[in-house]
Coordinates of N, CA and C in Angstrom, one line a residue:
M1 N 0.9 -1.5 0.1 CA -0.1 -0.2 0.3 C 1.1 1.5 -0.7
I2 N 1.6 1.5 0.4 CA 2.4 2.4 0.7 C 3.7 2.5 -0.3
Q3 N 4.1 1.4 -0.5 CA 5.0 1.5 -2.2 C 4.5 2.1 -3.1
N4 N 2.9 1.7 -3.4 CA 2.2 2.2 -4.2 C 2.0 3.3 -4.3
L5 N 1.8 4.3 -3.1 CA 1.7 5.3 -3.0 C 3.5 6.4 -3.2
L6 N 4.2 5.7 -2.6 CA 5.4 6.1 -2.7 C 5.5 6.2 -4.5
I7 N 5.6 5.1 -5.5 CA 5.6 5.1 -6.7 C 4.9 6.2 -7.5
N8 N 3.4 6.6 -6.9 CA 2.3 7.2 -7.4 C 2.8 8.9 -7.4
A9 N 3.5 9.0 -5.9 CA 4.4 10.3 -5.5 C 5.4 10.8 -6.8
F10 N 6.2 9.6 -6.9 CA 7.4 9.7 -7.4 C 6.8 10.0 -8.9
D11 N 5.8 9.3 -9.4 CA 5.3 9.6 -11.1 C 5.0 11.0 -11.2
I12 N 4.2 11.5 -10.1 CA 3.7 12.6 -10.0 C 4.7 13.8 -10.1
L13 N 5.9 13.4 -9.1 CA 7.1 14.2 -9.6 C 7.6 14.6 -10.5
V14 N 7.9 13.3 -11.2 CA 8.8 13.0 -12.3 C 7.5 14.1 -13.3
A15 N 6.8 14.0 -13.2 CA 5.5 14.4 -14.5 C 6.0 15.8 -14.4
G16 N 5.6 16.5 -13.2 CA 5.7 17.8 -12.9 C 6.6 18.4 -13.3
L17 N 8.6 17.6 -13.0 CA 9.7 18.3 -13.2 C 9.9 18.3 -14.9
L18 N 9.2 17.2 -15.7 CA 9.1 17.6 -17.0 C 8.3 18.6 -17.6
V19 N 7.2 18.4 -16.8 CA 6.3 20.2 -17.6 C 6.8 21.3 -17.4
V20 N 7.6 21.4 -16.0 CA 8.6 22.7 -15.8 C 9.4 22.7 -16.7
F21 N 10.4 21.7 -16.6 CA 11.6 21.6 -17.4 C 11.2 21.9 -19.3
L22 N 10.0 21.2 -19.4 CA 9.7 21.8 -20.9 C 9.1 23.2 -21.5
F23 N 8.5 23.5 -20.0 CA 8.1 25.0 -20.4 C 9.2 25.9 -20.4
L24 N 10.2 25.5 -19.6 CA 11.6 26.3 -19.5 C 11.7 26.7 -21.3
I25 N 12.4 25.8 -21.8 CA 12.7 25.1 -23.0 C 12.1 25.9 -23.9
L26 N 10.6 25.8 -23.9 CA 9.8 26.5 -24.9 C 9.5 27.7 -24.7
L27 N 10.0 28.6 -23.3 CA 9.9 29.7 -23.4 C 11.1 30.3 -24.1
T28 N 12.4 29.9 -23.8 CA 13.5 30.1 -24.2 C 13.6 29.9 -25.7
V29 N 13.2 29.1 -26.4 CA 13.1 28.9 -27.8 C 12.2 30.0 -28.6
L30 N 11.5 30.8 -27.6 CA 10.0 31.6 -28.0 C 11.1 33.3 -28.1
T31 N 11.7 33.0 -26.9 CA 12.2 34.4 -26.9 C 13.6 34.7 -27.7
Y32 N 14.3 33.6 -28.1 CA 15.2 33.5 -28.9 C 14.3 33.7 -30.1
G33 N 13.5 33.2 -30.8 CA 12.5 33.5 -31.8 C 12.3 34.8 -32.0
L34 N 11.7 35.3 -30.9 CA 11.1 36.8 -31.1 C 12.6 38.2 -31.0
V35 N 13.7 37.5 -30.6 CA 14.9 38.7 -30.4 C 15.2 38.0 -32.2
F36 N 15.3 37.4 -32.9 CA 15.3 37.2 -34.0 C 14.6 37.7 -35.2
L37 N 13.2 37.6 -34.8 CA 12.1 38.2 -36.0 C 12.3 39.5 -35.6
F38 N 12.2 40.2 -34.3 CA 12.0 41.8 -33.9 C 13.4 42.1 -33.6
P39 N 14.9 42.2 -33.9 CA 15.9 42.5 -33.7 C 15.4 44.3 -32.9
D40 N 16.4 44.5 -31.9 CA 16.6 46.0 -31.6 C 17.0 46.9 -32.1
R41 N 16.0 48.1 -32.6 CA 16.3 48.8 -33.4 C 16.7 50.1 -32.9
S42 N 16.8 50.5 -31.8 CA 17.8 51.5 -31.3 C 19.0 51.4 -31.1
N43 N 19.7 50.3 -31.7 CA 20.9 50.0 -31.8 C 21.4 50.3 -33.6
S44 N 21.9 51.9 -33.5 CA 22.0 51.6 -35.5 C 23.3 51.4 -35.5
S45 N 24.4 50.5 -34.7 CA 25.7 51.0 -35.6 C 25.7 49.3 -35.0
S46 N 26.8 48.7 -35.3 CA 27.3 47.3 -35.6 C 27.7 46.9 -33.9
P47 N 27.3 45.6 -33.6 CA 27.7 45.4 -32.0 C 29.4 45.6 -32.5
A48 N 30.4 45.3 -33.5 CA 31.7 45.5 -33.5 C 32.2 46.9 -33.2
A49 N 31.3 47.8 -34.0 CA 31.9 49.1 -33.7 C 31.4 49.3 -32.3
N50 N 30.4 48.7 -31.6 CA 30.0 49.3 -29.7 C 31.2 48.9 -29.3
T51 N 31.9 47.6 -29.1 CA 32.9 47.4 -28.4 C 34.2 48.2 -28.5
Q52 N 34.4 48.9 -29.5 CA 35.6 49.8 -29.6 C 35.5 51.3 -29.5
T53 N 34.1 51.6 -28.7 CA 33.8 53.0 -28.3 C 35.1 53.5 -27.5
T54 N 35.5 54.5 -27.3 CA 36.3 54.9 -26.4 C 36.1 56.0 -25.3
P55 N 36.6 56.4 -24.2 CA 35.7 57.2 -23.6 C 35.1 58.4 -24.0
A56 N 36.0 58.9 -24.9 CA 35.9 60.2 -25.7 C 34.0 60.6 -26.2
S57 N 34.3 59.3 -27.0 CA 33.0 59.2 -28.1 C 31.8 58.6 -27.0
V58 N 32.1 58.1 -25.9 CA 30.8 57.7 -24.9 C 30.4 59.0 -24.2
S59 N 31.5 60.4 -24.1 CA 31.3 61.4 -23.2 C 30.5 62.3 -24.1
N60 N 30.8 62.1 -25.4 CA 29.7 63.2 -26.3 C 28.2 62.9 -26.3
K61 N 27.8 61.4 -26.0 CA 26.8 61.4 -26.1 C 26.1 61.3 -24.6
T62 N 26.8 61.9 -23.8 CA 25.8 62.0 -22.3 C 25.8 63.7 -22.0
P63 N 24.8 63.7 -21.4 CA 25.1 65.9 -21.0 C 26.3 66.2 -20.5
S64 N 26.7 67.6 -21.4 CA 28.1 67.7 -20.6 C 27.6 68.5 -19.2
L65 N 28.7 68.0 -18.6 CA 29.0 68.7 -16.8 C 29.7 69.9 -16.4
D66 N 28.9 70.5 -16.1 CA 29.7 71.6 -15.6 C 31.3 71.7 -14.9
A67 N 32.2 72.8 -14.6 CA 33.6 72.4 -14.4 C 33.4 72.0 -12.7
T68 N 32.5 72.7 -12.1 CA 32.2 72.0 -10.5 C 32.3 70.8 -10.6
Q69 N 30.7 70.5 -11.1 CA 30.8 68.8 -11.2 C 31.8 67.8 -11.5
Q70 N 32.2 68.4 -12.8 CA 33.7 67.6 -13.0 C 34.3 67.2 -11.9
A71 N 35.0 68.7 -11.0 CA 35.9 69.0 -10.1 C 35.9 68.0 -9.2
A72 N 34.3 68.0 -8.9 CA 33.9 67.2 -7.7 C 34.0 65.6 -7.7
I73 N 33.7 65.4 -8.8 CA 33.9 63.7 -9.2 C 34.8 63.8 -9.3
A74 N 35.8 63.9 -9.6 CA 37.6 64.1 -9.5 C 37.8 63.6 -8.3
A75 N 37.3 64.9 -7.6 CA 38.0 64.7 -6.1 C 37.1 63.1 -5.2
A76 N 36.2 63.2 -5.8 CA 35.7 61.8 -5.2 C 36.4 60.9 -5.4
V77 N 36.9 60.4 -6.6 CA 37.4 59.4 -7.3 C 39.1 59.6 -6.5
H78 N 39.7 60.9 -6.5 CA 40.8 60.8 -6.0 C 41.2 60.2 -4.7
R79 N 39.9 60.7 -3.7 CA 39.5 59.9 -2.4 C 39.2 58.9 -2.4
Y80 N 38.0 58.1 -3.0 CA 38.3 56.5 -3.0 C 39.7 55.6 -3.4
R81 N 40.1 56.4 -4.4 CA 41.5 55.6 -4.9 C 42.7 55.5 -3.7
G82 N 42.6 56.6 -2.8 CA 43.8 56.7 -1.8 C 43.3 56.2 -1.1
Q83 N 41.7 56.1 -0.7 CA 41.3 55.2 0.7 C 41.5 53.5 0.5
H84 N 41.0 53.0 -0.4 CA 40.9 51.5 -1.3 C 42.5 51.6 -2.1
K85 N 43.6 51.3 -1.6 CA 44.6 51.2 -2.7 C 44.5 49.2 -2.1
P86 N 45.3 49.0 -3.2 CA 45.2 47.2 -3.3 C 46.4 46.5 -2.3

């Protein structure tokens, strides 16, 4: 009697795990399919060009900081590096 209950419980456990595993595989495949069908349009340049960006080109895209803000950031970075030396 107890052995049959344990076998049934194990069968239900395996069935549940398989359902979850198959659902996750299906979700992953659908996600990759949607990315393939609808690529990101906000990125106008190629991925290879993005890896070679320099800090100067990145700073041109961000809003400019005034001299006071730049000095405060430089002082904070200098202080942090002074306190956290390897």
